[in-house]
Coordinates of C-alpha atoms in Angstrom, one line a residue:
Chain A
M1 CA 209.9 66.7 132.6
N2 CA 209.9 63.1 131.9
N3 CA 206.3 62.4 132.6
T4 CA 204.7 65.8 132.2
V5 CA 202.2 66.4 129.5
E6 CA 204.0 68.0 126.7
V7 CA 201.1 69.4 124.6
L8 CA 202.7 69.9 121.2
R9 CA 204.8 66.8 121.5
G10 CA 201.8 64.8 122.3
L11 CA 199.9 66.4 119.4
F12 CA 202.3 65.6 116.7
N13 CA 204.3 62.7 118.0
Y14 CA 201.4 60.7 119.3
K15 CA 203.1 57.4 118.9
Y16 CA 205.9 58.2 121.3
Y17 CA 203.5 59.8 123.6
T18 CA 201.0 56.9 123.7
Y19 CA 203.7 54.6 125.0
K20 CA 204.6 57.2 127.6
L21 CA 200.9 57.5 128.6
R22 CA 200.3 53.8 128.6
D23 CA 203.2 53.1 130.9
A24 CA 202.8 56.0 133.1
E25 CA 201.5 55.6 136.5
H26 CA 201.1 59.2 137.2
V27 CA 200.4 61.9 134.7
P28 CA 201.6 65.1 136.2
G29 CA 200.9 68.6 134.8
I30 CA 197.3 67.8 133.9
W31 CA 195.8 70.5 136.0
K32 CA 198.3 73.1 135.1
N33 CA 197.8 72.5 131.4
T34 CA 194.1 72.4 131.8
I35 CA 194.1 75.8 133.5
L36 CA 196.5 77.2 131.0
L37 CA 194.6 75.9 128.0
T38 CA 191.3 77.1 129.4
I39 CA 192.7 80.6 129.9
L40 CA 194.2 80.4 126.4
S41 CA 190.8 79.4 125.1
G42 CA 189.2 82.4 126.7
L43 CA 191.8 84.6 125.3
V44 CA 191.4 83.3 121.7
F45 CA 187.7 83.7 121.9
G46 CA 188.1 87.1 123.4
I47 CA 190.5 88.3 120.6
S48 CA 188.2 86.9 118.0
A49 CA 185.2 88.8 119.6
Y50 CA 187.3 91.9 119.9
F51 CA 187.5 92.1 116.1
G52 CA 183.7 91.6 116.1
I53 CA 183.8 88.2 114.5
G54 CA 180.4 86.6 115.1
S55 CA 178.8 89.9 116.1
E56 CA 176.9 90.4 112.9
Y57 CA 173.6 90.1 114.7
L58 CA 174.4 93.5 116.3
S59 CA 174.9 95.3 113.0
K60 CA 171.3 96.1 112.5
E61 CA 171.3 98.1 115.7
L62 CA 173.9 100.4 114.3
T63 CA 171.4 102.7 112.6
S64 CA 169.0 102.8 115.5
I65 CA 171.1 103.2 118.6
P66 CA 173.8 105.7 119.6
R67 CA 177.4 104.7 118.9
E68 CA 178.4 104.3 122.5
E69 CA 175.5 101.9 123.1
Y70 CA 176.5 100.0 120.0
E71 CA 180.1 99.7 121.3
M72 CA 178.8 98.7 124.7
Q73 CA 176.8 95.8 123.1
K74 CA 180.0 94.8 121.3
L75 CA 181.9 94.8 124.6
L76 CA 179.2 92.7 126.2
F77 CA 179.4 90.4 123.2
M78 CA 183.1 90.1 123.8
A79 CA 182.6 89.4 127.5
G80 CA 180.1 86.6 126.6
Q81 CA 182.5 85.2 124.1
T82 CA 185.4 85.2 126.5
I83 CA 183.3 83.3 129.0
L84 CA 182.3 81.0 126.3
G85 CA 185.9 80.5 125.5
L86 CA 186.6 79.5 129.1
V87 CA 183.6 77.2 129.3
F88 CA 184.6 75.8 125.9
G89 CA 188.1 75.0 127.2
I90 CA 186.8 73.2 130.2
I91 CA 184.1 71.3 128.3
M92 CA 186.4 70.2 125.5
I93 CA 188.8 68.8 128.0
F94 CA 186.5 67.2 130.5
L95 CA 183.4 66.2 128.6
P96 CA 185.0 63.8 126.1
A97 CA 187.4 62.5 128.7
L98 CA 184.5 61.7 131.0
F99 CA 182.6 60.2 128.2
F100 CA 185.4 57.9 127.1
W101 CA 186.2 57.2 130.7
T102 CA 182.7 55.8 131.2
L103 CA 183.1 53.5 128.2
S104 CA 186.6 52.3 129.1
D105 CA 188.6 51.2 132.1
L106 CA 191.3 53.9 131.5
E107 CA 192.3 56.4 134.1
L108 CA 190.6 59.7 133.8
K109 CA 193.9 61.5 133.9
K110 CA 195.2 59.8 130.9
L111 CA 192.0 60.6 129.0
L112 CA 192.3 64.2 130.1
A113 CA 195.9 64.2 128.8
V114 CA 194.5 63.2 125.4
Q115 CA 192.0 66.0 125.4
I116 CA 194.8 68.4 126.3
F117 CA 196.3 67.5 123.0
V118 CA 193.0 68.0 121.2
L119 CA 192.1 71.4 122.5
P120 CA 195.0 73.3 120.9
I121 CA 193.7 72.0 117.5
L122 CA 190.3 73.5 118.2
L123 CA 191.9 76.8 119.4
F124 CA 194.1 76.9 116.3
E125 CA 191.0 76.6 114.1
K126 CA 189.4 79.4 116.0
L127 CA 192.6 81.5 115.7
I128 CA 193.1 80.9 112.0
G129 CA 189.5 82.0 111.5
I130 CA 190.4 85.5 112.6
P131 CA 192.6 86.6 109.6
L132 CA 190.2 84.7 107.3
A133 CA 187.3 86.7 108.6
L134 CA 189.1 90.0 108.5
T135 CA 190.6 89.8 105.1
L136 CA 188.3 87.6 103.1
G137 CA 185.1 87.8 105.1
L138 CA 185.0 84.1 105.5
T139 CA 183.5 83.6 108.9
Q140 CA 182.9 80.2 110.4
V141 CA 179.9 79.4 108.3
S142 CA 182.0 79.9 105.1
S143 CA 185.3 78.6 106.4
P144 CA 187.4 77.0 103.7
F145 CA 188.4 74.3 106.1
A146 CA 184.8 73.2 106.7
L147 CA 181.9 71.9 104.7
G148 CA 179.8 75.1 105.3
T149 CA 180.6 76.7 101.9
I150 CA 179.5 73.5 100.0
A151 CA 176.5 73.3 102.2
Q152 CA 175.4 76.8 101.3
Y153 CA 175.5 75.7 97.6
I154 CA 173.4 72.6 98.1
T155 CA 170.8 73.6 100.7
G156 CA 169.1 76.5 102.1
N157 CA 168.4 74.8 105.4
D158 CA 170.2 76.8 108.0
F159 CA 170.6 73.9 110.5
I160 CA 172.3 71.7 107.9
I161 CA 174.5 74.5 106.9
Y162 CA 175.5 75.2 110.5
L163 CA 176.1 71.5 111.1
L164 CA 178.2 71.0 108.0
A165 CA 180.1 74.2 108.8
T166 CA 181.1 72.7 112.1
I167 CA 182.7 69.8 110.4
S168 CA 186.1 70.9 109.4
I169 CA 189.5 69.4 108.6
F170 CA 190.5 70.3 112.2
K171 CA 187.6 68.3 113.6
V172 CA 188.7 65.3 111.5
W173 CA 192.2 65.8 113.0
V174 CA 190.7 65.8 116.5
I175 CA 188.9 62.5 115.7
F176 CA 192.1 61.1 114.4
I177 CA 194.0 62.0 117.5
E178 CA 191.4 60.7 119.8
Y179 CA 191.1 57.5 117.8
M180 CA 194.8 56.9 117.8
Y181 CA 195.2 57.4 121.5
L182 CA 192.2 55.5 122.5
K183 CA 193.1 52.7 120.2
M184 CA 196.6 52.4 121.6
L185 CA 195.6 52.9 125.2
T186 CA 192.6 50.6 125.3
G187 CA 193.5 48.1 122.5
K188 CA 189.8 47.8 121.6
K189 CA 188.6 47.0 118.1
T190 CA 188.9 49.8 115.5
A191 CA 185.1 49.8 114.8
I192 CA 184.2 50.3 118.4
I193 CA 186.7 53.0 118.9
L194 CA 185.6 54.8 115.7
L195 CA 182.0 54.5 116.7
M196 CA 182.7 55.9 120.1
V197 CA 184.8 58.8 118.9
I198 CA 182.7 59.8 115.8
G199 CA 179.5 59.3 117.7
F200 CA 180.5 61.5 120.5
N201 CA 181.9 64.2 118.2
L202 CA 178.7 64.1 116.1
V203 CA 176.7 64.9 119.2
I204 CA 178.9 67.8 120.0
W205 CA 178.6 69.1 116.4
L206 CA 174.8 68.7 116.5
F207 CA 174.7 70.6 119.8
S208 CA 176.9 73.5 118.6
A209 CA 174.9 73.7 115.3
L210 CA 171.8 73.9 117.4
I211 CA 173.2 76.7 119.4
S212 CA 174.1 78.5 116.2
F213 CA 170.8 77.8 114.7
V214 CA 168.8 79.1 117.6
Q215 CA 168.9 82.9 117.5
F216 CA 169.4 83.7 121.2
D217 CA 169.5 87.4 120.4
K218 CA 165.9 87.2 119.4
I219 CA 164.8 84.9 122.2
L220 CA 166.4 86.6 125.1
Chain B
M1 CA 203.5 56.5 106.0
K2 CA 205.0 59.3 104.0
K3 CA 202.9 58.5 101.0
K4 CA 199.8 58.6 103.2
T5 CA 200.8 62.0 104.6
A6 CA 201.3 63.3 101.1
I7 CA 197.9 62.1 100.0
L8 CA 196.3 63.5 103.0
A9 CA 198.0 66.8 102.6
S10 CA 197.1 67.0 98.9
A11 CA 193.5 66.1 99.7
G12 CA 193.5 68.8 102.3
I13 CA 194.9 71.4 99.9
I14 CA 192.4 70.5 97.2
F15 CA 189.5 70.7 99.7
V16 CA 190.6 74.1 101.0
S17 CA 191.2 75.5 97.5
A18 CA 187.8 74.3 96.3
N19 CA 186.1 75.8 99.3
L20 CA 188.0 79.1 98.7
F21 CA 187.0 79.1 95.1
L22 CA 183.3 78.5 95.9
A23 CA 183.3 81.1 98.6
L24 CA 185.2 83.8 96.8
K25 CA 183.9 83.6 93.3
D26 CA 181.6 86.3 92.0
D27 CA 178.0 86.0 93.2
S28 CA 179.0 83.2 95.5
K29 CA 176.3 81.6 97.5
A30 CA 178.5 81.6 100.6
V31 CA 177.9 84.3 103.1
R32 CA 180.8 86.6 103.4
S33 CA 180.8 89.1 106.2
S34 CA 182.5 92.4 105.7
Y35 CA 184.9 93.7 108.3
I36 CA 183.9 97.4 108.3
N37 CA 185.5 99.7 110.8
K38 CA 184.9 103.1 109.2
W39 CA 181.6 104.4 108.1
A40 CA 180.4 107.9 107.6
A41 CA 177.0 109.4 107.7
V42 CA 175.6 111.0 104.6
G43 CA 176.1 114.7 105.4
K44 CA 174.3 117.9 104.6
D45 CA 176.8 120.5 103.5
N46 CA 177.1 123.6 101.4
L47 CA 179.5 122.9 98.6
T48 CA 181.3 125.7 97.0
E49 CA 183.5 125.2 94.1
T50 CA 186.1 127.8 93.7
L51 CA 188.7 128.8 91.3
S52 CA 191.9 130.2 92.7
A53 CA 193.8 133.1 91.2
A54 CA 196.4 135.5 92.4
G55 CA 195.5 139.1 92.7
V56 CA 196.8 142.4 93.9
I57 CA 194.9 145.2 95.6
T58 CA 194.9 148.4 93.7
P59 CA 192.9 151.6 94.1
E60 CA 189.6 151.3 92.4
D61 CA 189.8 154.5 90.4
E62 CA 192.3 157.2 89.6
Y63 CA 191.2 160.8 89.0
Q64 CA 193.4 163.2 87.0
V65 CA 193.3 166.9 87.7
Y66 CA 194.3 169.1 84.8
Y67 CA 195.6 172.6 84.7
H68 CA 195.2 175.0 81.8
A69 CA 197.5 177.9 81.4
D70 CA 194.5 180.1 80.2
D71 CA 193.1 179.9 83.7
G72 CA 195.8 182.1 85.0
E73 CA 199.3 182.0 86.4
F74 CA 200.0 178.9 88.6
K75 CA 200.7 179.9 92.2
G76 CA 201.4 176.7 94.1
F77 CA 200.2 173.3 95.2
L78 CA 198.1 173.0 98.4
V79 CA 198.6 169.2 98.7
K80 CA 201.5 166.9 98.6
E81 CA 201.8 163.3 97.6
G82 CA 200.2 160.9 100.1
D83 CA 197.8 163.5 101.5
E84 CA 194.3 162.5 102.0
V85 CA 191.7 164.7 100.4
T86 CA 188.0 164.9 100.5
N87 CA 185.5 166.3 98.1
G88 CA 186.2 170.1 98.1
T89 CA 189.7 170.1 99.4
P90 CA 191.7 172.7 97.5
L91 CA 194.4 171.1 95.5
Y92 CA 196.3 174.1 94.0
E93 CA 195.9 177.8 93.5
Y94 CA 196.6 180.1 90.7
S95 CA 196.5 183.8 90.4
S96 CA 195.2 185.6 87.3
N97 CA 197.1 188.8 86.6
N98 CA 194.4 189.8 84.2
I99 CA 191.8 189.6 86.8
D100 CA 193.8 191.8 89.1
E101 CA 194.5 194.4 86.4
D102 CA 190.9 194.3 85.3
L103 CA 189.8 194.8 88.9
A104 CA 192.1 197.7 89.4
R105 CA 191.0 199.3 86.2
L106 CA 187.4 198.8 87.1
Q107 CA 187.9 200.3 90.5
A108 CA 189.8 203.3 89.0
E109 CA 187.0 203.8 86.5
K110 CA 184.5 203.5 89.3
S111 CA 186.2 206.1 91.5
Q112 CA 186.5 208.4 88.5
L113 CA 182.8 208.1 88.0
V114 CA 182.1 208.7 91.7
T115 CA 184.2 211.9 91.5
E116 CA 182.3 212.9 88.4
A117 CA 179.0 212.3 90.2
N118 CA 180.1 214.4 93.2
L119 CA 181.1 217.2 90.8
I120 CA 177.7 217.1 89.2
D121 CA 176.1 217.3 92.6
D122 CA 178.1 220.4 93.4
Q123 CA 177.1 222.0 90.1
I124 CA 173.4 221.2 90.7
Q125 CA 173.6 222.8 94.2
Q126 CA 175.2 226.0 92.7
L127 CA 172.6 226.2 90.0
S128 CA 169.8 225.8 92.6
Y129 CA 171.3 228.6 94.6
L130 CA 171.6 230.8 91.6
Q131 CA 168.0 230.1 90.7
S132 CA 166.7 231.1 94.1
V133 CA 168.7 234.4 94.1
S134 CA 167.5 235.4 90.7
A135 CA 163.9 234.8 91.7
S136 CA 164.1 237.2 94.8
T137 CA 165.7 240.1 92.9
S138 CA 163.2 240.1 90.1
T139 CA 160.3 240.9 92.5
A140 CA 162.0 243.2 95.3
S141 CA 164.2 245.5 93.2
T142 CA 164.6 245.9 89.6
P143 CA 168.2 246.4 88.5
V144 CA 168.8 249.1 86.1
F145 CA 170.8 248.2 83.2
G146 CA 173.0 250.7 81.4
D147 CA 171.1 250.6 78.3
G148 CA 168.0 251.5 80.1
S149 CA 166.0 248.6 78.9
D150 CA 163.5 246.8 81.0
S151 CA 165.4 244.1 83.0
N152 CA 162.4 241.8 83.6
D153 CA 162.6 240.1 80.3
S154 CA 166.3 239.1 80.7
N155 CA 165.5 237.8 84.2
E156 CA 162.9 235.5 82.9
L157 CA 165.2 234.1 80.3
M158 CA 168.0 233.4 82.9
N159 CA 165.6 231.6 85.1
V160 CA 164.5 229.3 82.3
S161 CA 168.1 228.6 81.3
I162 CA 169.1 227.7 84.9
E163 CA 166.2 225.4 85.2
K164 CA 167.2 223.6 82.0
E165 CA 170.8 223.4 83.3
I166 CA 169.7 221.7 86.5
Y167 CA 167.6 219.3 84.6
D168 CA 170.5 218.4 82.4
K169 CA 172.8 217.9 85.3
Q170 CA 170.4 215.7 87.1
R171 CA 170.1 213.5 84.0
E172 CA 173.8 213.2 83.8
K173 CA 174.0 212.3 87.4
G174 CA 171.5 209.5 86.9
R175 CA 173.6 208.2 84.1
V176 CA 176.8 208.3 86.1
E177 CA 175.1 206.5 89.0
A178 CA 174.0 203.8 86.7
E179 CA 177.5 203.5 85.4
I180 CA 178.8 203.2 89.0
E181 CA 176.3 200.5 89.8
K182 CA 177.5 198.6 86.7
Y183 CA 181.1 198.8 87.8
D184 CA 180.1 197.7 91.3
D185 CA 178.5 194.6 89.9
M186 CA 181.5 193.9 87.8
I187 CA 183.9 194.2 90.7
D188 CA 181.6 192.1 92.9
S189 CA 181.5 189.4 90.3
Y190 CA 185.3 189.4 90.0
E191 CA 185.8 189.2 93.7
S192 CA 183.4 186.4 94.3
S193 CA 184.9 184.3 91.6
D194 CA 186.3 180.8 92.7
E195 CA 188.6 180.4 89.9
L196 CA 191.6 181.3 91.9
G197 CA 191.9 177.7 93.4
K198 CA 191.1 174.2 92.2
N199 CA 189.2 171.9 94.5
S200 CA 189.2 168.1 94.5
E201 CA 186.0 166.5 93.2
V202 CA 186.6 163.1 94.9
S203 CA 187.9 161.8 98.2
G204 CA 190.9 159.7 98.2
T205 CA 194.6 160.0 98.4
V206 CA 197.0 162.2 96.4
K207 CA 199.0 159.7 94.4
Q208 CA 201.1 162.1 92.4
V209 CA 201.8 165.7 92.1
N210 CA 203.5 166.9 89.0
Y211 CA 205.8 169.8 90.0
E212 CA 206.8 170.4 86.4
L213 CA 203.2 171.3 85.7
K214 CA 202.8 168.7 83.1
N215 CA 199.2 167.4 82.8
P216 CA 197.7 165.8 84.7
I217 CA 199.3 167.8 87.4
V218 CA 197.6 166.0 90.3
T219 CA 196.5 162.3 90.4
I220 CA 194.1 161.3 93.1
I221 CA 193.3 157.6 93.9
S222 CA 190.0 156.8 95.4
D223 CA 189.8 155.2 98.8
M224 CA 187.9 152.1 97.7
P225 CA 190.3 149.4 96.7
K226 CA 189.8 146.8 94.0
V227 CA 191.6 143.7 93.1
E228 CA 193.3 143.1 89.9
G229 CA 194.8 139.9 88.5
T230 CA 194.8 137.6 85.6
F231 CA 193.1 134.4 84.6
S232 CA 194.8 131.9 82.5
E233 CA 193.0 130.9 79.3
R234 CA 192.1 127.6 80.8
D235 CA 190.3 129.2 83.7
L236 CA 188.6 131.7 81.5
K237 CA 185.7 129.4 80.5
K238 CA 184.8 128.7 84.1
V239 CA 184.5 132.3 85.2
E240 CA 182.1 135.0 84.2
A241 CA 181.5 138.6 85.3
G242 CA 179.2 138.9 88.3
M243 CA 180.5 135.9 90.1
E244 CA 181.1 136.1 93.9
V245 CA 184.6 136.2 95.1
Y246 CA 186.5 135.7 98.3
V247 CA 189.7 137.5 98.8
Q248 CA 192.2 136.3 101.3
S249 CA 195.6 137.3 102.4
D250 CA 198.0 137.1 105.3
L251 CA 197.5 140.8 105.8
I252 CA 193.7 140.5 106.1
T253 CA 192.0 138.6 108.8
G254 CA 189.2 136.5 107.5
K255 CA 187.7 136.7 104.0
V256 CA 186.7 139.8 102.1
T257 CA 183.9 139.3 99.7
G258 CA 183.6 140.9 96.4
T259 CA 182.3 140.6 92.9
L260 CA 184.0 139.9 89.7
T261 CA 183.2 143.0 87.7
K262 CA 185.4 142.8 84.6
I263 CA 187.1 140.2 82.6
A264 CA 189.1 141.4 79.7
D265 CA 188.5 139.9 76.3
Y266 CA 192.0 140.4 75.2
P267 CA 195.1 139.1 77.0
E268 CA 197.4 141.5 78.8
T269 CA 200.3 140.8 76.5
D270 CA 200.2 140.1 72.8
P271 CA 199.1 136.6 72.2
S272 CA 201.9 134.2 71.4
V273 CA 201.7 130.5 70.4
K274 CA 204.4 129.6 72.9
K275 CA 202.9 131.2 75.9
E276 CA 199.7 130.8 77.7
S277 CA 197.6 133.9 77.6
H278 CA 196.5 135.7 80.7
Y279 CA 193.4 137.8 80.8
P280 CA 193.2 140.6 83.3
F281 CA 190.2 140.8 85.6
E282 CA 189.0 143.2 88.2
I283 CA 187.2 142.6 91.4
T284 CA 185.2 145.2 93.3
L285 CA 185.3 144.6 97.0
S286 CA 182.1 144.8 99.0
E287 CA 181.7 148.0 100.8
E288 CA 180.9 146.6 104.2
T289 CA 184.4 145.4 104.8
E290 CA 185.7 147.1 107.9
E291 CA 189.1 145.7 107.2
K292 CA 191.9 148.1 106.4
I293 CA 193.0 147.0 103.1
I294 CA 196.5 147.8 102.2
K295 CA 197.0 148.8 98.6
G296 CA 199.5 146.8 96.8
A297 CA 199.0 143.8 99.0
H298 CA 199.0 140.4 97.2
V299 CA 196.0 138.4 97.8
D300 CA 194.5 135.0 97.0
V301 CA 191.4 135.2 95.0
S302 CA 188.8 132.5 95.1
V303 CA 186.1 132.8 92.5
I304 CA 182.9 130.9 93.4
T305 CA 182.2 129.1 90.2
N306 CA 179.6 126.7 91.5
Q307 CA 177.7 126.4 94.7
V308 CA 175.2 123.9 96.0
M309 CA 173.5 124.6 99.3
N310 CA 172.3 121.8 101.6
A311 CA 173.8 119.1 99.4
K312 CA 173.8 115.5 100.5
T313 CA 177.5 114.6 100.6
A314 CA 179.7 111.6 101.1
P315 CA 183.4 111.4 101.3
D316 CA 185.0 110.8 97.9
E317 CA 186.7 107.6 99.1
A318 CA 183.3 106.2 100.0
I319 CA 182.3 106.1 96.4
E320 CA 183.0 103.2 94.2
K321 CA 183.4 104.0 90.5
G322 CA 182.0 101.3 88.3
K323 CA 182.3 101.1 84.5
K324 CA 179.2 103.2 84.0
N325 CA 177.9 104.2 87.4
S326 CA 179.1 105.1 90.8
Y327 CA 178.0 103.3 93.9
I328 CA 178.0 103.7 97.6
Y329 CA 177.6 101.0 100.3
V330 CA 174.9 101.7 102.8
L331 CA 174.9 100.0 106.2
N332 CA 171.2 99.5 106.4
E333 CA 168.8 98.9 109.2
I334 CA 168.7 95.1 108.7
G335 CA 172.4 94.8 109.3
L336 CA 173.4 94.3 105.7
V337 CA 175.8 96.1 103.4
E338 CA 173.6 97.5 100.7
K339 CA 175.0 98.6 97.3
R340 CA 173.3 101.7 95.9
K341 CA 173.7 103.4 92.6
I342 CA 174.2 107.1 92.9
S343 CA 174.5 110.1 90.7
K344 CA 177.3 112.3 91.5
G345 CA 177.1 116.1 91.6
L346 CA 179.7 118.6 92.6
Q347 CA 182.9 117.1 93.9
L348 CA 184.9 119.3 96.2
G349 CA 187.3 119.2 99.1
G350 CA 187.1 115.4 99.5
K351 CA 183.4 115.4 99.4
T352 CA 181.0 114.5 96.7
E353 CA 177.5 115.6 96.3
L354 CA 175.0 112.7 96.1
K355 CA 172.2 113.8 93.9
E356 CA 170.4 110.5 94.2
G357 CA 170.7 107.3 96.1
A358 CA 171.1 108.3 99.7
K359 CA 169.3 110.1 102.4
P360 CA 171.1 112.4 104.9
G361 CA 172.1 110.5 108.0
E362 CA 172.4 107.1 106.4
L363 CA 175.6 105.3 107.2
I364 CA 177.9 104.5 104.4
V365 CA 181.0 102.4 104.2
Q366 CA 184.0 104.7 104.0
K367 CA 186.3 102.3 102.2
P368 CA 184.3 100.3 99.6
E369 CA 187.2 98.0 99.1
N370 CA 186.5 96.5 102.5
V371 CA 183.1 95.3 101.4
Q372 CA 183.3 91.6 100.6
Q373 CA 179.9 91.2 99.1
E374 CA 176.8 93.2 98.8
N375 CA 173.7 92.3 100.8
N376 CA 175.8 90.4 103.2
P377 CA 176.3 91.1 106.9
F378 CA 179.1 93.1 108.4
F379 CA 180.9 93.3 111.7
S380 CA 183.2 95.8 113.2
K381 CA 186.0 95.9 115.7
L382 CA 185.3 97.0 119.3
K383 CA 186.1 100.6 119.6
I384 CA 187.1 101.1 123.2
D385 CA 187.4 104.9 122.8
S386 CA 183.7 105.1 122.1
L387 CA 182.7 103.3 125.3
K388 CA 181.2 105.4 128.0
K389 CA 180.6 104.5 131.6
K390 CA 177.3 106.3 131.5
T391 CA 175.8 103.8 129.0
F392 CA 176.6 101.0 131.3
K393 CA 175.1 102.7 134.2
E394 CA 171.9 103.5 132.4
E395 CA 171.5 99.9 131.2
S396 CA 169.8 97.6 133.7
N397 CA 171.8 94.6 134.9
R398 CA 169.3 92.3 133.4
T399 CA 169.9 93.8 129.9
I400 CA 173.6 93.6 130.4
F401 CA 173.4 90.0 131.5
K402 CA 171.1 89.3 128.5
H403 CA 173.7 90.8 126.1
I404 CA 176.5 88.7 127.6
M405 CA 174.3 85.6 127.3
V406 CA 173.6 86.3 123.7
G407 CA 177.3 86.8 123.2
F408 CA 178.0 83.5 125.0
F409 CA 175.7 81.5 122.7
K410 CA 177.0 82.9 119.4

């Protein structure tokens, strides 16, 4: 137990854990946690999709196609979302880790451990979105934790709205965690670390906003 | 550090609250998707508004049969209570002593006349014989009378008187025969008379026979049943004579139709301030019912007070009542929840007639409270029960893959 990655402990008690990570020669439990979190990610996305969250693009079909076909499309949407969840889990653990790895001389395993702390935050954001969507109708674009609502008041540009809707309290939390760990593990200057972390996250936000903006249901 | 946490937490709470306010306030600019799991299609139905009342089946009509002592002496009943009678069935008989006596008297008088006629016949025969004898003696031999006078003159005289006698007798016979004929007619008319029995004029069932011979001595109830009951004064303004009616009961399978034929203007009991008044009504049942309807059975009466055929209907719960108008939420073909003003018609059995505002087949939200905001998108939970293997088989792999890809990129 001593040196295994304890996800929640690492998430909230990052000071203690950074020392552990810094001094550790081996970081066991990475693969197990990666697999578990990836499955959890698929599950969370699947549950969200089961409730139909994000499937508004199918609604216009309701009047024109038979019910069973409509339900089939929702099931296929759910399948797509579950796969997305799995891919999301893997990407969110590996992509930032690899990125930071190339910019530092840290062991990849330690960086993966950091991302293992980060992923639960993102999954929690997704999870808390489910009751918000079901009860208040606040889907991701109008999430109270993100800038999407304000964006809808100030602009009509969908891309900007999607981009700002991606930026949430949870994402700030992610940046904070990544910053804290990288700072302590590498000992580099604050500005450089911040630039690295924010820059990388910004790219991810832009990318996800782009995916939201492009209406694949019309293209494919 | 604690101060820092507090500041961060406060900032977070303020941020979230502000967002919630902006998103949830009326005519917010933020998109709010509605989670709609139940919708219904605007239906086409026949709506029938009915008023219920209790009723009891009674015979439609009662016929009383009366007996008058003048007709003759009562002899006996030919039916008993509960017997079924048809038109022409004898109910009771009476014998008239007068008639019998009259008849006997007439027959006696007739036979007397016949005897008299026979007597006259005999006399005529004798006279004829006498006449023939007198004619032969007058030519062959002349009788000599003691006084020596000529007997020819007296013979002539006798012949004439006999002739006259025969003529008289024949006239009398004619009179007697005419008399006999008259008596025959009278006797015939007495014998062919029906007045010795009383026949029923209707078909039905004998309800009562009064053995004490108090009028009416026989009461017949007709076969056709009717329904009787009362309306309360509140119901009275909704109903009118001529309305169609359904009658139902545990004893009858299905519904029996009828027509409300009579509503009394005056309550069944004397009006009282303390009590609600009840007004009797009558229903005539349609004749084509093959159902055996038991008289005295208690039935539920449904008076059709209002009926709309082929009405566009929506479930009552799908209608949102505003201050002035009512609304429905249509799930339209562009995938948005559309608020529509409607005018309501008849409301019945959980369904409301939509006079305006919807077309049959349009999908409407069943629970308007689930709609977050009009003209916003909606989504629904996956309904596994509605999935069918067939739909998957019919779809090409490419389409299925495409749908999954779209789901992936959302």
